[in-house]
Amino acid sequence: MGTATILDTAKHPAWKTMLTLPGDAVRQIQWRFADRFDLQMLVQSARSVARGTVARLVAGGERNTHEWTPAKAGMLEAFDRAGVTAAFMEPEEGGFISGPKNLALSLSAFELAWVDGGAATASLASFLALSPIHEKGTQAQVTRYKTLAAPPQNGEERKPWRGAFALTEPIPYVGVDTGMLNGKVAIAEWKEDEEPWLQVDKRGRFITNIAFADFVTAAVNSSDPRIKGSCVVILEVGDEGAFDRGTPTKKLVHQLSSTGDPVFSLKVPASRIVGGYTVKDGVIIPNFNHGEVIEAVFRRTRVPVGLMSAAKLLSAVEPVIRYQRERFRGAEGSKPGSVRYEQGIQQREDALHRLVDVWATGEAAASLGFAAARLFDRLDPVEKYKNATLKERGVQGGRAEMRALKDSEQRAIEMLSLSEFSPRRATLEADPLVQFVLMDAEANVICPATKLWNTGHGTNMMREAVSLMGGYGITEDCPGFLGQKWMDSQLEATYEGPEAVQRRQLTVTMTSEVFLAQFKAWTGAMRRIASDHPGTGACTLASAMTLWQWTLNYLQKATDPGGSKLYHGQRQGVTFALADALCWLLASRYQILDILELEAHGADDPVVSESLAGTVQFLSDLAHTQAAQAAGETSRICAELVFGYSEHPSWQDESHKACFLASELEAYEETMPGISAIAVDVLAADGSHPQKAGPCAGCTGNSEFLRLQNKLTTCLSGARLAKDRAADTVGKVMIPEALDYPA
Ligand SMILES: Cc1cc2nc3c(=O)[nH]c(=O)nc-3n(C[C@H](O)[C@H](O)[C@H](O)COP(=O)(O)OP(=O)(O)OC[C@H]3O[C@@H](n4cnc5c(N)ncnc54)[C@H](O)[C@@H]3O)c2cc1C
């Protein structure tokens, strides 16, 4: 191999090589569930269904029809038997995991998507239908629907209820913009001293699980003055009226899930309003409008979707390595023992480097997504505490809540500015409301970042993975189903709000004072990590984080030549681009943190400790490669924004006065020999000038940017050496004889 001489580990004994692919024990430490036996069991169960039932369905061509078939229905039963369905429920509702389940659902979706994204979606869609009820429902609603949706236990003779979540409507109504709702709710009947009955009319578009759903949580607007605003209502298949499932969507992706355009016209009791209601002056006031319910739901459910794309990227590694190595076996000139036979396409540096990029992206995406999932698990109880505390103080929701939390936000910002040894810092850290605002600010950013970066950039990188398999990659026979996974990723980037929705959310949440104070503290911490772990790319990342924060600060104050503000909600060219850059940085940050975790705890695990040094070395090299890419993206985006909104000087305007005249240069040459060689914008006596757009733009006011960018560029030192080392490992790492699921 071309790089062998530089990377000869015999010459560099400090470098350790990873011998096998990172296994479960490594992942459990990195993604922090080494002490959660319940989650480890769930992973194994989900994996057995994925690599058994699901893989057989895909290999058997079940994706070739968009109809809901008995075989696909059988997959749901396999989920029930394996405990995948029950993962959403509390033990008293028929589940087996207590407490928050964001990490649990993410791990399960990750395992299913490792084989097929549609299977993962089919499992998640029922949870999505239950989520409005789980997040905002009354206790009676929670108990009824979660118990009905739990798989039968102890020989019970019943089919678990499946749900669908209906927000999206036929064009021109709800899609990205959840405010444009056409679904209607009105009073059907309201007898004195009795519960009112509602008439619900809702048409859905692209509704998952619809072929078999027993209940639907649907977003609707009031069309009746006796109902205020909007709400989410629960519809059941036996309700009076029409429950028309519509025709199946002819989708190109996720064919193992069911999707269609239903039409509902149903009469339901008012007790079906999610979260309940009050009556004031003869008007029903839902306790939560549809926007509040949906925000609470998507905030959490978008994380597993992002992790589905991460799983696919990591699942591509083993099939690609096998393909590359075996590529020339069997040819006459390729004898066992020869380089061509043993290494195949892996003789070529580009093939290895591209796989390193795919792998590094997968690692970063998984680290970001699992960090988000864990954060929501930690946030859930603190958020409940916050709600209870504010309720006690008579504060509930909206602006009143924002005002009430202002003080906690200032305390959080103060805490971040104090030394870690300060007693005041410890006091502030222990304050649950301070903890809430910190976690909330982070969650508000890393949830959309996971959805946006993992599925958006992840889809681009899935194309790279497919390309590494040549023609095979775009056939149904491709091991690891990479072609299908690539196409499927585009749906993951679209549903539950496409990229524009995530970017829009980020442009608001990433400018919160609390988030930016945390980001600054993270940058400092990254520098400290770099001093102990220089090989992780932490220093590169810290420099890129500094550049990003400087640019945001600059753009928030800067205007374009017309005097319009640059950082403005309507100016997506600025705000969306900065959001994109931030996602790269965050993914890289969590990737590095996961390596530190592995290094800190790997020695305690007998399986991991054996090859810990090699695994940490390899994962660090991937992280370094990724940090360099994140730095490059950040540098490119920030430079374009800082300079791109200034007019380029022109030869015609006043600014050319800063140029040298050719005649002047001759005179200067006497006192400053060599100046002619460095003067680039020189005007001849006849006014002619070099063939370019105009004199080079000055950098007044932006010299600090250039200083930071310059520093960032030099921080890239070593990044390609890390990539070479990672490539060397990719060329040597052992893989199993055959993939453990069929092609
Ligand atoms: C297979 C499948 C399953 C689905 N399952 C469900 C389900 O179970 N329940 C459900 O309710 N929905 C479901 N959906 C719908 C899905 O959530 C929507 O398709 C998605 O949110 C995008 O909405 P849209 O199709 O109307 O796209 P549009 O809103 O038309 O967006 C088109 C493009 O315009 C961009 N755009 C739109 N608005 C803006 C803006 N303000 N600023 C910048 N760019 C913008 C978008 O980013 C996108 O690139 C599903 C869709 C599919 C395909």
PDB file of C-alpha atoms and ligand atoms in Angstrom, residues 121 125 128 164-169 171 173-177 205-209 249 251 253-254 257-259 298 491 494-501 503-504 572 576, ligand 1:
ATOM      1  CA  THR A 121     -40.013   4.105  10.635  1.00  0.00           C
ATOM      2  CA  ALA A 125     -44.583   5.796  13.705  1.00  0.00           C
ATOM      3  CA  LEU A 128     -45.048   9.176  17.081  1.00  0.00           C
ATOM      4  CA  ALA A 164     -50.795   7.104  13.080  1.00  0.00           C
ATOM      5  CA  PHE A 165     -49.909  10.767  13.462  1.00  0.00           C
ATOM      6  CA  ALA A 166     -51.675  13.098  11.045  1.00  0.00           C
ATOM      7  CA  LEU A 167     -50.305  16.586  10.694  1.00  0.00           C
ATOM      8  CA  THR A 168     -49.472  16.950   6.988  1.00  0.00           C
ATOM      9  CA  GLU A 169     -52.374  17.847   4.690  1.00  0.00           C
ATOM     10  CA  ILE A 171     -51.295  21.001  -0.723  1.00  0.00           C
ATOM     11  CA  TYR A 173     -51.986  23.313   3.544  1.00  0.00           C
ATOM     12  CA  VAL A 174     -49.784  21.981   6.289  1.00  0.00           C
ATOM     13  CA  GLY A 175     -46.284  20.813   5.398  1.00  0.00           C
ATOM     14  CA  VAL A 176     -43.225  22.659   6.577  1.00  0.00           C
ATOM     15  CA  ASP A 177     -45.371  25.500   7.827  1.00  0.00           C
ATOM     16  CA  ARG A 205     -51.167  13.547   3.152  1.00  0.00           C
ATOM     17  CA  PHE A 206     -48.354  10.999   3.464  1.00  0.00           C
ATOM     18  CA  ILE A 207     -49.528   9.544   6.777  1.00  0.00           C
ATOM     19  CA  THR A 208     -47.397   6.665   8.043  1.00  0.00           C
ATOM     20  CA  ASN A 209     -49.027   3.483   9.452  1.00  0.00           C
ATOM     21  CA  THR A 249     -48.563   6.591  -1.481  1.00  0.00           C
ATOM     22  CA  LYS A 251     -43.210   6.247  -2.620  1.00  0.00           C
ATOM     23  CA  VAL A 253     -38.411   4.800  -0.255  1.00  0.00           C
ATOM     24  CA  HIS A 254     -39.172   3.138   3.101  1.00  0.00           C
ATOM     25  CA  SER A 257     -43.697   1.153   6.230  1.00  0.00           C
ATOM     26  CA  SER A 258     -47.237   2.023   5.168  1.00  0.00           C
ATOM     27  CA  THR A 259     -48.047   5.534   3.927  1.00  0.00           C
ATOM     28  CA  PHE A 298     -40.990  16.679  17.378  1.00  0.00           C
ATOM     29  CA  LEU A 491     -36.965  10.683   3.362  1.00  0.00           C
ATOM     30  CA  THR A 494     -37.713  15.268   4.732  1.00  0.00           C
ATOM     31  CA  TYR A 495     -40.232  13.937   7.195  1.00  0.00           C
ATOM     32  CA  GLU A 496     -40.916  15.401  10.632  1.00  0.00           C
ATOM     33  CA  GLY A 497     -39.942  18.698   8.989  1.00  0.00           C
ATOM     34  CA  PRO A 498     -37.420  18.966   6.171  1.00  0.00           C
ATOM     35  CA  GLU A 499     -34.105  20.753   6.351  1.00  0.00           C
ATOM     36  CA  ALA A 500     -35.582  24.270   6.128  1.00  0.00           C
ATOM     37  CA  VAL A 501     -37.560  23.644   9.321  1.00  0.00           C
ATOM     38  CA  ARG A 503     -32.446  25.428   9.919  1.00  0.00           C
ATOM     39  CA  ARG A 504     -35.191  27.860  10.847  1.00  0.00           C
ATOM     40  CA  GLN A 572     -31.889  32.681   5.134  1.00  0.00           C
ATOM     41  CA  PHE A 576     -29.178  29.068   7.352  1.00  0.00           C
TER      42      PHE A 576
HETATM   43  C1  LIG B   1     -43.075   8.569   3.283  1.00  0.00           C
HETATM   44  C2  LIG B   1     -43.573   9.738   4.059  1.00  0.00           C
HETATM   45  C3  LIG B   1     -44.089   9.559   5.310  1.00  0.00           C
HETATM   46  C4  LIG B   1     -44.613  10.641   6.013  1.00  0.00           C
HETATM   47  N1  LIG B   1     -45.223  10.431   7.225  1.00  0.00           N
HETATM   48  C5  LIG B   1     -45.918  11.443   7.808  1.00  0.00           C
HETATM   49  C6  LIG B   1     -46.740  11.197   8.959  1.00  0.00           C
HETATM   50  O1  LIG B   1     -46.803  10.086   9.481  1.00  0.00           O
HETATM   51  N2  LIG B   1     -47.449  12.221   9.472  1.00  0.00           N
HETATM   52  C7  LIG B   1     -47.407  13.474   8.933  1.00  0.00           C
HETATM   53  O2  LIG B   1     -48.080  14.348   9.450  1.00  0.00           O
HETATM   54  N3  LIG B   1     -46.636  13.750   7.844  1.00  0.00           N
HETATM   55  C8  LIG B   1     -45.911  12.759   7.262  1.00  0.00           C
HETATM   56  N4  LIG B   1     -45.148  13.003   6.148  1.00  0.00           N
HETATM   57  C9  LIG B   1     -45.116  14.345   5.584  1.00  0.00           C
HETATM   58  C10 LIG B   1     -43.780  15.034   5.767  1.00  0.00           C
HETATM   59  O3  LIG B   1     -43.592  15.342   7.119  1.00  0.00           O
HETATM   60  C11 LIG B   1     -43.780  16.269   4.852  1.00  0.00           C
HETATM   61  O4  LIG B   1     -43.718  15.803   3.531  1.00  0.00           O
HETATM   62  C12 LIG B   1     -42.623  17.177   5.160  1.00  0.00           C
HETATM   63  O5  LIG B   1     -42.778  17.780   6.428  1.00  0.00           O
HETATM   64  C13 LIG B   1     -42.439  18.252   4.085  1.00  0.00           C
HETATM   65  O6  LIG B   1     -43.610  18.926   3.810  1.00  0.00           O
HETATM   66  P1  LIG B   1     -44.034  19.119   2.281  1.00  0.00           P
HETATM   67  O7  LIG B   1     -43.978  17.770   1.621  1.00  0.00           O
HETATM   68  O8  LIG B   1     -45.327  19.841   2.258  1.00  0.00           O
HETATM   69  O9  LIG B   1     -42.866  19.992   1.665  1.00  0.00           O
HETATM   70  P2  LIG B   1     -42.864  21.551   1.338  1.00  0.00           P
HETATM   71  O10 LIG B   1     -43.343  22.290   2.514  1.00  0.00           O
HETATM   72  O11 LIG B   1     -43.593  21.815   0.054  1.00  0.00           O
HETATM   73  O12 LIG B   1     -41.315  21.805   1.106  1.00  0.00           O
HETATM   74  C14 LIG B   1     -40.686  21.728  -0.182  1.00  0.00           C
HETATM   75  C15 LIG B   1     -39.320  22.385  -0.128  1.00  0.00           C
HETATM   76  O13 LIG B   1     -39.453  23.770   0.167  1.00  0.00           O
HETATM   77  C16 LIG B   1     -38.674  24.120   1.271  1.00  0.00           C
HETATM   78  N5  LIG B   1     -39.389  25.105   2.094  1.00  0.00           N
HETATM   79  C17 LIG B   1     -40.669  25.081   2.487  1.00  0.00           C
HETATM   80  N6  LIG B   1     -40.929  26.116   3.310  1.00  0.00           N
HETATM   81  C18 LIG B   1     -39.795  26.808   3.434  1.00  0.00           C
HETATM   82  C19 LIG B   1     -39.412  27.962   4.163  1.00  0.00           C
HETATM   83  N7  LIG B   1     -40.251  28.613   4.953  1.00  0.00           N
HETATM   84  N8  LIG B   1     -38.160  28.386   4.048  1.00  0.00           N
HETATM   85  C20 LIG B   1     -37.280  27.758   3.257  1.00  0.00           C
HETATM   86  N9  LIG B   1     -37.577  26.665   2.550  1.00  0.00           N
HETATM   87  C21 LIG B   1     -38.814  26.183   2.649  1.00  0.00           C
HETATM   88  C22 LIG B   1     -38.498  22.810   2.033  1.00  0.00           C
HETATM   89  O14 LIG B   1     -37.341  22.767   2.821  1.00  0.00           O
HETATM   90  C23 LIG B   1     -38.407  21.808   0.940  1.00  0.00           C
HETATM   91  O15 LIG B   1     -37.084  21.760   0.470  1.00  0.00           O
HETATM   92  C24 LIG B   1     -44.553  11.941   5.449  1.00  0.00           C
HETATM   93  C25 LIG B   1     -43.966  12.141   4.203  1.00  0.00           C
HETATM   94  C26 LIG B   1     -43.497  11.063   3.504  1.00  0.00           C
HETATM   95  C27 LIG B   1     -42.919  11.314   2.143  1.00  0.00           C
END
